[in-house]
mmCIF file of C-alpha atoms in Angstrom:
data_model
loop_
_atom_site.group_PDB
_atom_site.id
_atom_site.type_symbol
_atom_site.label_atom_id
_atom_site.label_comp_id
_atom_site.label_asym_id
_atom_site.label_seq_id
_atom_site.Cartn_x
_atom_site.Cartn_y
_atom_site.Cartn_z
ATOM 1 C CA MET A 1 -20.913 -11.650 31.948
ATOM 2 C CA GLU A 2 -17.170 -12.263 32.098
ATOM 3 C CA LEU A 3 -15.212 -9.184 33.060
ATOM 4 C CA PHE A 4 -11.735 -8.100 31.924
ATOM 5 C CA ASN A 5 -8.841 -8.742 34.313
ATOM 6 C CA VAL A 6 -6.924 -5.703 33.206
ATOM 7 C CA VAL A 7 -3.100 -5.161 33.499
ATOM 8 C CA SER A 8 -1.182 -2.028 32.895
ATOM 9 C CA VAL A 9 0.687 -1.427 29.596
ATOM 10 C CA GLU A 10 3.994 -1.911 31.489
ATOM 11 C CA GLU A 11 2.751 -5.273 33.036
ATOM 12 C CA ALA A 12 1.722 -6.406 29.613
ATOM 13 C CA LYS A 13 5.210 -5.663 28.183
ATOM 14 C CA GLU A 14 6.807 -7.397 31.034
ATOM 15 C CA ILE A 15 4.585 -10.413 30.670
ATOM 16 C CA ILE A 16 5.599 -10.599 26.921
ATOM 17 C CA ASP A 17 9.251 -10.330 27.827
ATOM 18 C CA LYS A 18 9.078 -13.114 30.293
ATOM 19 C CA SER A 19 7.006 -15.541 28.248
ATOM 20 C CA PHE A 20 8.697 -15.500 24.942
ATOM 21 C CA THR A 21 12.113 -16.630 23.698
ATOM 22 C CA TYR A 22 11.341 -16.941 20.144
ATOM 23 C CA GLU A 23 14.213 -16.144 17.642
ATOM 24 C CA LEU A 24 14.180 -15.201 14.016
ATOM 25 C CA ASP A 25 16.563 -16.704 11.422
ATOM 26 C CA SER A 26 19.040 -14.875 9.320
ATOM 27 C CA GLU A 27 19.875 -14.590 5.711
ATOM 28 C CA LYS A 28 22.449 -12.939 3.492
ATOM 29 C CA VAL A 29 21.341 -10.404 1.000
ATOM 30 C CA ASN A 30 23.143 -8.158 -1.470
ATOM 31 C CA ILE A 31 23.592 -4.648 -0.186
ATOM 32 C CA LEU A 32 21.399 -3.398 -3.065
ATOM 33 C CA GLN A 33 18.540 -5.255 -1.287
ATOM 34 C CA SER A 34 19.576 -4.399 2.119
ATOM 35 C CA VAL A 35 17.792 -1.074 2.632
ATOM 36 C CA SER A 36 15.605 -1.004 5.886
ATOM 37 C CA ARG A 37 16.763 -4.416 6.799
ATOM 38 C CA ILE A 38 18.042 -5.209 10.314
ATOM 39 C CA CYS A 39 21.726 -6.374 10.960
ATOM 40 C CA PHE A 40 21.909 -9.888 12.357
ATOM 41 C CA GLU A 41 25.584 -9.454 13.326
ATOM 42 C CA ASP A 42 28.123 -6.790 13.753
ATOM 43 C CA ILE A 43 29.719 -5.470 10.509
ATOM 44 C CA LYS A 44 33.434 -5.077 10.936
ATOM 45 C CA ALA A 45 35.842 -3.254 8.655
ATOM 46 C CA GLU A 46 38.816 -5.239 7.117
ATOM 47 C CA CYS A 47 40.491 -1.994 6.004
ATOM 48 C CA ASN A 48 41.190 1.592 6.762
ATOM 49 C CA ILE A 49 39.126 4.472 5.254
ATOM 50 C CA PRO A 50 40.862 6.283 3.955
ATOM 51 C CA GLU A 51 43.783 3.970 3.034
ATOM 52 C CA PHE A 52 45.897 6.926 2.290
ATOM 53 C CA LYS A 53 46.158 10.597 3.328
ATOM 54 C CA ARG A 54 43.708 12.744 1.358
ATOM 55 C CA SER A 55 43.322 16.375 0.779
ATOM 56 C CA THR A 56 39.995 17.834 1.718
ATOM 57 C CA VAL A 57 40.615 20.994 -0.580
ATOM 58 C CA ASP A 58 42.128 21.993 -3.791
ATOM 59 C CA GLY A 59 45.589 23.179 -2.896
ATOM 60 C CA TYR A 60 49.122 22.593 -2.409
ATOM 61 C CA ALA A 61 50.502 19.623 -0.276
ATOM 62 C CA VAL A 62 53.308 21.108 1.881
ATOM 63 C CA ILE A 63 55.456 20.410 4.975
ATOM 64 C CA SER A 64 53.817 22.784 7.468
ATOM 65 C CA LYS A 65 57.021 24.210 8.949
ATOM 66 C CA ASP A 66 57.814 25.594 5.422
ATOM 67 C CA VAL A 67 54.919 27.978 5.512
ATOM 68 C CA PHE A 68 55.155 29.000 9.271
ATOM 69 C CA GLY A 69 54.580 32.774 9.545
ATOM 70 C CA ALA A 70 53.505 33.157 5.881
ATOM 71 C CA SER A 71 51.559 36.158 5.072
ATOM 72 C CA GLU A 72 50.659 38.525 2.191
ATOM 73 C CA VAL A 73 53.388 40.881 3.194
ATOM 74 C CA MET A 74 55.963 38.035 3.592
ATOM 75 C CA PRO A 75 54.823 34.890 1.615
ATOM 76 C CA SER A 76 56.743 31.655 1.644
ATOM 77 C CA MET A 77 58.269 30.651 -1.613
ATOM 78 C CA LEU A 78 58.134 26.980 -2.507
ATOM 79 C CA GLU A 79 59.264 24.984 -5.608
ATOM 80 C CA LEU A 80 56.529 23.209 -7.346
ATOM 81 C CA LYS A 81 57.355 19.602 -7.970
ATOM 82 C CA GLY A 82 54.324 18.676 -10.112
ATOM 83 C CA GLU A 83 50.597 17.667 -9.706
ATOM 84 C CA VAL A 84 48.801 14.793 -8.066
ATOM 85 C CA PHE A 85 46.160 13.313 -10.232
ATOM 86 C CA MET A 86 42.879 11.829 -8.888
ATOM 87 C CA GLY A 87 43.147 8.042 -8.377
ATOM 88 C CA LYS A 88 46.930 8.170 -8.801
ATOM 89 C CA VAL A 89 50.011 7.936 -6.522
ATOM 90 C CA PRO A 90 51.960 11.230 -6.241
ATOM 91 C CA PRO A 91 54.595 11.408 -8.846
ATOM 92 C CA SER A 92 57.216 12.154 -6.140
ATOM 93 C CA ASP A 93 57.716 12.849 -2.577
ATOM 94 C CA ILE A 94 58.565 16.327 -1.322
ATOM 95 C CA ILE A 95 61.348 17.735 0.866
ATOM 96 C CA CYS A 96 61.562 21.002 2.725
ATOM 97 C CA GLY A 97 60.963 23.994 0.360
ATOM 98 C CA GLU A 98 58.896 21.953 -2.017
ATOM 99 C CA CYS A 99 55.222 21.447 -2.687
ATOM 100 C CA LEU A 100 52.715 19.485 -4.964
ATOM 101 C CA TYR A 101 49.463 20.536 -6.416
ATOM 102 C CA VAL A 102 46.694 18.179 -5.136
ATOM 103 C CA PRO A 103 42.872 18.234 -5.965
ATOM 104 C CA THR A 104 40.226 17.621 -3.376
ATOM 105 C CA GLY A 105 40.339 13.964 -2.523
ATOM 106 C CA GLY A 106 43.783 13.521 -3.880
ATOM 107 C CA MET A 107 46.544 11.530 -2.295
ATOM 108 C CA LEU A 108 49.203 13.363 -0.333
ATOM 109 C CA PRO A 109 52.971 12.455 -0.743
ATOM 110 C CA GLU A 110 54.374 10.600 2.251
ATOM 111 C CA SER A 111 56.235 13.599 3.838
ATOM 112 C CA ALA A 112 53.472 16.266 3.278
ATOM 113 C CA ASP A 113 51.626 16.923 6.439
ATOM 114 C CA SER A 114 49.057 19.680 5.469
ATOM 115 C CA VAL A 115 47.531 21.416 2.471
ATOM 116 C CA VAL A 116 47.254 25.131 1.740
ATOM 117 C CA MET A 117 44.111 26.071 -0.040
ATOM 118 C CA VAL A 118 44.691 27.312 -3.633
ATOM 119 C CA GLU A 119 43.031 30.721 -2.492
ATOM 120 C CA TYR A 120 45.988 31.430 -0.377
ATOM 121 C CA SER A 121 48.609 30.848 -3.120
ATOM 122 C CA HIS A 122 49.937 32.559 -6.130
ATOM 123 C CA LYS A 123 51.798 30.850 -9.052
ATOM 124 C CA LEU A 124 54.731 33.057 -9.757
ATOM 125 C CA ASP A 125 56.071 30.917 -12.513
ATOM 126 C CA ASP A 126 55.873 27.226 -13.682
ATOM 127 C CA ASN A 127 58.202 26.138 -10.794
ATOM 128 C CA THR A 128 57.499 28.610 -8.063
ATOM 129 C CA ILE A 129 54.543 29.051 -5.710
ATOM 130 C CA LEU A 130 53.976 31.840 -3.210
ATOM 131 C CA ILE A 131 52.001 30.839 -0.116
ATOM 132 C CA TYR A 132 50.231 33.662 1.885
ATOM 133 C CA SER A 133 48.875 31.783 4.768
ATOM 134 C CA PRO A 134 50.367 29.403 7.461
ATOM 135 C CA VAL A 135 48.842 26.011 8.133
ATOM 136 C CA ALA A 136 49.203 23.722 11.178
ATOM 137 C CA MET A 137 50.130 20.049 10.901
ATOM 138 C CA GLY A 138 47.130 18.173 9.606
ATOM 139 C CA ASP A 139 45.257 21.138 8.266
ATOM 140 C CA ASN A 140 42.940 20.182 5.288
ATOM 141 C CA VAL A 141 43.971 16.517 5.462
ATOM 142 C CA ILE A 142 42.007 13.272 6.273
ATOM 143 C CA GLN A 143 44.494 10.876 7.908
ATOM 144 C CA ILE A 144 44.781 7.232 7.195
ATOM 145 C CA GLY A 145 41.863 5.522 9.066
ATOM 146 C CA GLU A 146 40.461 8.791 10.330
ATOM 147 C CA ASP A 147 37.045 7.684 9.094
ATOM 148 C CA ILE A 148 37.146 4.017 9.742
ATOM 149 C CA LYS A 149 39.971 2.074 11.114
ATOM 150 C CA ASN A 150 40.796 -1.486 10.375
ATOM 151 C CA GLN A 151 38.610 -3.868 12.675
ATOM 152 C CA ASP A 152 36.208 -1.089 13.599
ATOM 153 C CA ILE A 153 32.615 -2.163 14.100
ATOM 154 C CA VAL A 154 30.881 0.102 11.543
ATOM 155 C CA ILE A 155 27.269 -1.099 11.789
ATOM 156 C CA LYS A 156 26.080 -2.840 15.090
ATOM 157 C CA LYS A 157 23.791 -5.874 15.440
ATOM 158 C CA GLY A 158 20.176 -4.708 15.559
ATOM 159 C CA ASN A 159 20.761 -1.536 13.607
ATOM 160 C CA LYS A 160 18.639 -0.679 10.655
ATOM 161 C CA LEU A 161 20.370 -0.247 7.264
ATOM 162 C CA ARG A 162 19.484 3.154 5.827
ATOM 163 C CA PRO A 163 20.837 4.236 2.503
ATOM 164 C CA TYR A 164 23.627 5.873 4.458
ATOM 165 C CA GLU A 165 24.758 2.656 6.100
ATOM 166 C CA VAL A 166 24.523 0.802 2.852
ATOM 167 C CA GLY A 167 27.032 3.489 1.564
ATOM 168 C CA VAL A 168 29.347 2.769 4.500
ATOM 169 C CA VAL A 169 29.312 -0.903 3.917
ATOM 170 C CA ALA A 170 30.070 -0.436 0.292
ATOM 171 C CA SER A 171 33.089 1.744 1.215
ATOM 172 C CA ILE A 172 34.613 -1.145 3.168
ATOM 173 C CA GLY A 173 34.213 -3.631 0.174
ATOM 174 C CA ILE A 174 31.328 -5.663 1.557
ATOM 175 C CA SER A 175 28.732 -6.638 -1.017
ATOM 176 C CA GLU A 176 26.623 -8.981 1.113
ATOM 177 C CA VAL A 177 25.269 -8.506 4.613
ATOM 178 C CA THR A 178 23.613 -11.017 7.032
ATOM 179 C CA VAL A 179 20.308 -9.585 8.215
ATOM 180 C CA TYR A 180 17.291 -10.870 10.127
ATOM 181 C CA LYS A 181 14.768 -12.502 8.003
ATOM 182 C CA ARG A 182 11.603 -10.349 7.674
ATOM 183 C CA PRO A 183 9.168 -11.495 10.403
ATOM 184 C CA ARG A 184 6.064 -13.042 8.760
ATOM 185 C CA VAL A 185 3.008 -11.686 10.503
ATOM 186 C CA GLY A 186 -0.390 -13.378 9.849
ATOM 187 C CA ILE A 187 -3.437 -11.109 9.774
ATOM 188 C CA ILE A 188 -6.944 -12.629 10.520
ATOM 189 C CA SER A 189 -9.995 -10.391 10.408
ATOM 190 C CA THR A 190 -13.222 -11.659 12.072
ATOM 191 C CA GLY A 191 -16.759 -10.711 12.096
ATOM 192 C CA ASP A 192 -20.065 -11.797 10.396
ATOM 193 C CA GLU A 193 -20.568 -8.103 9.548
ATOM 194 C CA VAL A 194 -17.261 -7.577 7.881
ATOM 195 C CA VAL A 195 -16.905 -7.739 4.043
ATOM 196 C CA SER A 196 -13.969 -7.131 1.708
ATOM 197 C CA CYS A 197 -13.222 -3.456 0.746
ATOM 198 C CA GLY A 198 -14.113 -4.442 -2.704
ATOM 199 C CA VAL A 199 -17.629 -5.568 -1.905
ATOM 200 C CA LYS A 200 -20.528 -3.103 -1.616
ATOM 201 C CA PRO A 201 -21.923 -3.891 1.913
ATOM 202 C CA ILE A 202 -25.569 -4.337 2.454
ATOM 203 C CA LEU A 203 -27.235 -2.642 5.514
ATOM 204 C CA GLY A 204 -25.694 -3.845 8.706
ATOM 205 C CA GLU A 205 -22.366 -4.824 7.069
ATOM 206 C CA VAL A 206 -19.014 -2.847 7.172
ATOM 207 C CA ARG A 207 -16.064 -2.991 4.883
ATOM 208 C CA ASP A 208 -12.797 -4.602 6.226
ATOM 209 C CA ILE A 209 -10.467 -1.857 7.362
ATOM 210 C CA ASN A 210 -8.072 -3.440 9.797
ATOM 211 C CA THR A 211 -6.647 -5.986 7.326
ATOM 212 C CA TYR A 212 -5.382 -3.119 5.187
ATOM 213 C CA LEU A 213 -4.498 -0.924 8.130
ATOM 214 C CA ILE A 214 -2.389 -3.653 9.900
ATOM 215 C CA TRP A 215 -0.843 -4.703 6.397
ATOM 216 C CA SER A 216 0.322 -1.179 5.755
ATOM 217 C CA LEU A 217 1.717 -0.694 9.212
ATOM 218 C CA LEU A 218 3.715 -3.953 8.819
ATOM 219 C CA LEU A 219 5.039 -2.994 5.406
ATOM 220 C CA GLU A 220 6.041 0.375 6.815
ATOM 221 C CA ASP A 221 7.980 -1.419 9.427
ATOM 222 C CA GLY A 222 9.716 -3.801 7.059
ATOM 223 C CA MET A 223 7.657 -6.892 7.943
ATOM 224 C CA GLU A 224 6.210 -9.449 5.691
ATOM 225 C CA PRO A 225 2.480 -9.527 6.147
ATOM 226 C CA VAL A 226 0.278 -12.448 5.284
ATOM 227 C CA SER A 227 -3.502 -12.214 5.057
ATOM 228 C CA TYR A 228 -5.833 -15.198 5.921
ATOM 229 C CA GLY A 229 -8.807 -13.330 4.924
ATOM 230 C CA ILE A 230 -12.102 -12.471 6.672
ATOM 231 C CA ILE A 231 -13.281 -15.206 9.126
ATOM 232 C CA LYS A 232 -16.922 -15.279 10.191
ATOM 233 C CA ASP A 233 -17.779 -15.571 13.772
ATOM 234 C CA ASP A 234 -17.386 -19.389 13.729
ATOM 235 C CA TYR A 235 -15.133 -21.165 16.225
ATOM 236 C CA GLU A 236 -13.992 -23.911 14.026
ATOM 237 C CA LEU A 237 -13.346 -21.651 11.073
ATOM 238 C CA LEU A 238 -11.368 -19.306 13.352
ATOM 239 C CA LYS A 239 -9.341 -22.240 14.882
ATOM 240 C CA SER A 240 -8.464 -23.640 11.523
ATOM 241 C CA ALA A 241 -7.242 -20.180 10.205
ATOM 242 C CA THR A 242 -5.312 -19.510 13.354
ATOM 243 C CA GLN A 243 -3.604 -22.902 13.286
ATOM 244 C CA LYS A 244 -2.617 -22.342 9.650
ATOM 245 C CA ALA A 245 -1.196 -18.825 10.538
ATOM 246 C CA PHE A 246 0.790 -20.264 13.488
ATOM 247 C CA ASN A 247 2.288 -22.907 11.058
ATOM 248 C CA GLU A 248 3.312 -20.387 8.609
ATOM 249 C CA CYS A 249 4.172 -17.095 10.450
ATOM 250 C CA ASP A 250 6.242 -15.770 13.374
ATOM 251 C CA VAL A 251 3.486 -13.634 14.798
ATOM 252 C CA VAL A 252 -0.258 -13.933 14.465
ATOM 253 C CA LEU A 253 -2.703 -10.976 14.736
ATOM 254 C CA ILE A 254 -6.487 -11.507 15.038
ATOM 255 C CA SER A 255 -8.545 -8.415 14.455
ATOM 256 C CA GLY A 256 -11.925 -8.315 16.212
ATOM 257 C CA GLY A 257 -13.343 -10.973 18.581
ATOM 258 C CA SER A 258 -11.285 -9.957 21.473
ATOM 259 C CA SER A 259 -14.136 -8.661 23.748
ATOM 260 C CA VAL A 260 -16.395 -10.787 25.957
ATOM 261 C CA GLY A 261 -19.545 -11.235 23.690
ATOM 262 C CA THR A 262 -20.915 -14.575 22.864
ATOM 263 C CA LYS A 263 -19.468 -14.546 19.363
ATOM 264 C CA ASP A 264 -15.998 -13.478 20.404
ATOM 265 C CA HIS A 265 -14.129 -16.737 19.985
ATOM 266 C CA THR A 266 -10.370 -15.548 20.072
ATOM 267 C CA LEU A 267 -9.966 -16.564 23.676
ATOM 268 C CA LYS A 268 -11.496 -19.968 23.200
ATOM 269 C CA VAL A 269 -9.325 -20.659 20.115
ATOM 270 C CA ILE A 270 -6.145 -19.780 21.940
ATOM 271 C CA ALA A 271 -7.007 -21.974 24.999
ATOM 272 C CA SER A 272 -8.018 -24.817 22.790
ATOM 273 C CA PHE A 273 -4.528 -25.561 21.456
ATOM 274 C CA ASP A 274 -2.636 -28.263 23.450
ATOM 275 C CA ASP A 275 -0.060 -25.792 24.611
ATOM 276 C CA GLY A 276 -2.119 -22.641 24.172
ATOM 277 C CA GLU A 277 -2.147 -20.095 26.995
ATOM 278 C CA VAL A 278 -3.966 -16.756 27.320
ATOM 279 C CA LEU A 279 -1.476 -14.441 29.043
ATOM 280 C CA VAL A 280 -3.459 -11.133 29.003
ATOM 281 C CA HIS A 281 -7.044 -10.372 28.444
ATOM 282 C CA GLY A 282 -7.685 -6.626 29.109
ATOM 283 C CA ILE A 283 -5.265 -3.779 29.251
ATOM 284 C CA ALA A 284 -5.660 -0.492 31.158
ATOM 285 C CA ILE A 285 -5.443 1.600 28.079
ATOM 286 C CA LYS A 286 -7.736 3.861 26.058
ATOM 287 C CA PRO A 287 -8.413 3.001 23.303
ATOM 288 C CA GLY A 288 -7.635 -0.693 23.116
ATOM 289 C CA LYS A 289 -8.883 -2.224 26.590
ATOM 290 C CA PRO A 290 -10.083 -5.597 25.174
ATOM 291 C CA THR A 291 -6.727 -6.671 23.841
ATOM 292 C CA ILE A 292 -5.675 -10.322 24.075
ATOM 293 C CA ILE A 293 -2.169 -11.681 24.344
ATOM 294 C CA GLY A 294 -1.722 -15.385 23.916
ATOM 295 C CA LYS A 295 0.930 -18.022 23.284
ATOM 296 C CA HIS A 296 1.230 -21.215 21.106
ATOM 297 C CA LYS A 297 4.382 -23.061 20.242
ATOM 298 C CA GLU A 298 6.524 -20.224 21.534
ATOM 299 C CA LYS A 299 4.756 -17.895 19.139
ATOM 300 C CA ILE A 300 2.805 -14.910 20.205
ATOM 301 C CA ILE A 301 -0.809 -14.133 19.080
ATOM 302 C CA PHE A 302 -2.487 -10.780 19.671
ATOM 303 C CA GLY A 303 -6.349 -10.311 19.762
ATOM 304 C CA LEU A 304 -6.622 -6.812 18.569
ATOM 305 C CA PRO A 305 -9.675 -4.640 19.076
ATOM 306 C CA GLY A 306 -11.882 -4.251 15.970
ATOM 307 C CA HIS A 307 -12.089 -0.565 16.152
ATOM 308 C CA PRO A 308 -9.394 0.845 13.807
ATOM 309 C CA LEU A 309 -8.008 3.587 16.065
ATOM 310 C CA ALA A 310 -7.698 1.133 19.040
ATOM 311 C CA CYS A 311 -6.201 -1.538 16.631
ATOM 312 C CA CYS A 312 -3.709 1.097 15.519
ATOM 313 C CA ILE A 313 -2.744 2.220 19.050
ATOM 314 C CA ILE A 314 -2.152 -1.416 20.287
ATOM 315 C CA TYR A 315 0.049 -2.116 17.196
ATOM 316 C CA LYS A 316 2.123 0.908 17.956
ATOM 317 C CA VAL A 317 2.380 0.367 21.628
ATOM 318 C CA LEU A 318 2.612 -3.422 21.908
ATOM 319 C CA VAL A 319 2.805 -5.344 18.580
ATOM 320 C CA GLN A 320 5.471 -3.154 17.130
ATOM 321 C CA ASN A 321 7.569 -3.304 20.359
ATOM 322 C CA TYR A 322 7.502 -7.099 20.347
ATOM 323 C CA ILE A 323 8.395 -7.468 16.645
ATOM 324 C CA TYR A 324 11.273 -4.917 17.058
ATOM 325 C CA SER A 325 12.495 -6.949 19.929
ATOM 326 C CA LEU A 326 12.834 -9.999 17.833
ATOM 327 C CA MET A 327 15.469 -8.274 15.812
ATOM 328 C CA LEU A 328 17.035 -6.145 18.575
ATOM 329 C CA LYS A 329 16.086 -3.252 16.612
ATOM 330 C CA SER A 330 17.521 -0.156 18.114
ATOM 331 C CA GLU A 331 15.584 2.738 16.817
ATOM 332 C CA LYS A 332 15.214 5.997 18.801
ATOM 333 C CA ILE A 333 11.701 7.429 19.069
ATOM 334 C CA TYR A 334 11.628 11.179 19.333
ATOM 335 C CA VAL A 335 8.740 13.324 20.392
ATOM 336 C CA THR A 336 7.471 16.624 19.060
ATOM 337 C CA ASN A 337 7.155 19.220 21.736
ATOM 338 C CA ALA A 338 3.766 21.027 21.645
ATOM 339 C CA VAL A 339 1.222 22.665 23.910
ATOM 340 C CA MET A 340 -2.332 21.717 24.516
ATOM 341 C CA SER A 341 -5.045 23.623 22.715
ATOM 342 C CA ILE A 342 -7.757 22.983 25.308
ATOM 343 C CA ASN A 343 -8.453 21.508 28.762
ATOM 344 C CA TYR A 344 -8.894 17.686 28.444
ATOM 345 C CA HIS A 345 -10.212 15.496 31.089
ATOM 346 C CA LYS A 346 -9.657 11.640 31.433
ATOM 347 C CA ALA A 347 -10.386 8.953 33.874
ATOM 348 C CA LYS A 348 -7.658 7.876 36.272
ATOM 349 C CA GLY A 349 -6.493 4.275 36.303
ATOM 350 C CA ARG A 350 -5.544 3.618 32.648
ATOM 351 C CA GLU A 351 -3.088 5.054 30.094
ATOM 352 C CA GLU A 352 -4.697 6.992 27.348
ATOM 353 C CA TYR A 353 -3.381 7.622 23.963
ATOM 354 C CA LEU A 354 -5.040 10.813 22.683
ATOM 355 C CA PRO A 355 -4.845 11.333 18.762
ATOM 356 C CA VAL A 356 -4.048 14.946 17.890
ATOM 357 C CA GLU A 357 -3.371 17.133 14.841
ATOM 358 C CA LEU A 358 -0.610 19.764 14.998
ATOM 359 C CA GLU A 359 -0.857 23.407 13.995
ATOM 360 C CA THR A 360 1.932 26.062 14.315
ATOM 361 C CA ILE A 361 0.682 29.584 15.438
ATOM 362 C CA GLU A 362 3.243 32.309 15.822
ATOM 363 C CA GLY A 363 6.032 29.797 16.120
ATOM 364 C CA ILE A 364 4.372 27.600 18.771
ATOM 365 C CA VAL A 365 3.203 24.082 17.880
ATOM 366 C CA ILE A 366 -0.315 23.470 19.050
ATOM 367 C CA ALA A 367 -1.823 20.033 19.663
ATOM 368 C CA LYS A 368 -5.424 19.794 18.961
ATOM 369 C CA PRO A 369 -7.272 16.605 20.113
ATOM 370 C CA VAL A 370 -9.134 14.698 17.325
ATOM 371 C CA PHE A 371 -12.353 13.565 18.852
ATOM 372 C CA GLY A 372 -14.545 10.737 17.642
ATOM 373 C CA LYS A 373 -16.965 8.248 19.014
ATOM 374 C CA SER A 374 -16.094 4.451 19.226
ATOM 375 C CA GLY A 375 -17.613 3.811 15.817
ATOM 376 C CA ILE A 376 -15.803 6.752 14.053
ATOM 377 C CA ILE A 377 -13.158 5.382 11.843
ATOM 378 C CA THR A 378 -11.487 8.625 10.505
ATOM 379 C CA ALA A 379 -9.909 9.927 13.714
ATOM 380 C CA PHE A 380 -6.522 8.175 13.183
ATOM 381 C CA SER A 381 -6.312 9.475 9.600
ATOM 382 C CA LYS A 382 -6.959 13.024 10.708
ATOM 383 C CA ALA A 383 -4.358 12.796 13.398
ATOM 384 C CA TRP A 384 -0.626 13.611 13.041
ATOM 385 C CA GLY A 385 0.238 11.641 16.143
ATOM 386 C CA TYR A 386 -0.934 10.870 19.722
ATOM 387 C CA ILE A 387 -0.155 12.161 23.293
ATOM 388 C CA LYS A 388 0.491 9.530 25.963
ATOM 389 C CA ILE A 389 -1.403 10.449 29.073
ATOM 390 C CA GLU A 390 -0.232 8.395 32.201
ATOM 391 C CA LYS A 391 -2.733 6.394 33.940
ATOM 392 C CA ASN A 392 -2.744 8.288 37.245
ATOM 393 C CA VAL A 393 -3.120 11.681 35.436
ATOM 394 C CA GLU A 394 -6.598 13.089 35.289
ATOM 395 C CA GLY A 395 -6.164 15.295 32.283
ATOM 396 C CA LEU A 396 -4.269 17.997 30.505
ATOM 397 C CA LYS A 397 -4.673 21.733 30.843
ATOM 398 C CA GLU A 398 -4.944 24.265 27.991
ATOM 399 C CA GLY A 399 -1.322 25.637 27.371
ATOM 400 C CA GLN A 400 0.252 22.550 29.035
ATOM 401 C CA ALA A 401 3.530 21.336 27.398
ATOM 402 C CA VAL A 402 3.097 17.809 25.892
ATOM 403 C CA GLY A 403 5.122 15.476 23.954
ATOM 404 C CA VAL A 404 3.479 14.162 20.637
ATOM 405 C CA TYR A 405 4.459 10.794 19.122
ATOM 406 C CA LYS A 406 4.199 10.233 15.397
ATOM 407 C CA LEU A 407 1.358 7.985 14.374
#
């Protein structure tokens, strides 16, 4: 029997990095359709934000030295020269001894350098304001360009456009942005025993899970999944579907058929293409050891394990990492700090990704392993996330601090 020539997870990532230079195209989209898209180029401001001095409070625009030392015992007395209306230029400038009423967000007159909150004032008559508190130069004022300066890069290439970034882009007057095209990812499920989820299986058959699992993971990550259906354990059928997926997609994923059985054809299909190359067959990881990484026409193909949890873990650890790299996606991954609920033993020599559910007890987050045999399919749905256990670690102890990654 052929044996796996396993590599570590890091070695697999290095092989991918060295073997592929594939690039995605770009497209322009309206900012209303840009949420969750990835910037193809830096977005630069062509204006200042704000473009005028603005008040951050309701109050009186003043020259700060006029209210130096002001107090309730000895207020400063200023002449009221009028009111600033929202969206309008101040009716006049002010000189020493004068002030203008300005609402929150209103424009300050040129010579005003600060704003006194209305709570620290009293209107003595229509023309006279008493100020009971001093302010320093710049107090309660947003200066020209304090938020965004002209020619600032406001969104960097590779950043994901969240609703907040869309708001920033709108503020500088940009209605279209250049983003990476959504990667098209082909999904092929294999197996004589696999039937569609809408079909009632006969004894010995199982419903397709991985197509729907992978499809949902890709949608969650902003990709464009393409399903090529369920392919029986037939070499010619699998090769035809794989060729079609390569022609139409940026990445190809084959679920099942990655082991070393007589009906596992993924390796033979990859090797059969004129420039096909199997780069990895077997990774020192649990779950997910029988993973394949191949290449055809500068495009990558992953042979994913048929077990749903292993399929999900390999997607999170390798597939997602590669697809993100195509778009230079810079998204930080944060871990949740927890402590182990039990002692857990693992074999040395391979990384293990242990699914866990979380529970908070007396303010402490407890990580409880979700156990399941190889054929159990609900382990990943019960888990909140997973713990990465390094390959040379033999296990975890009850009460040990661990980091949990969101699944």
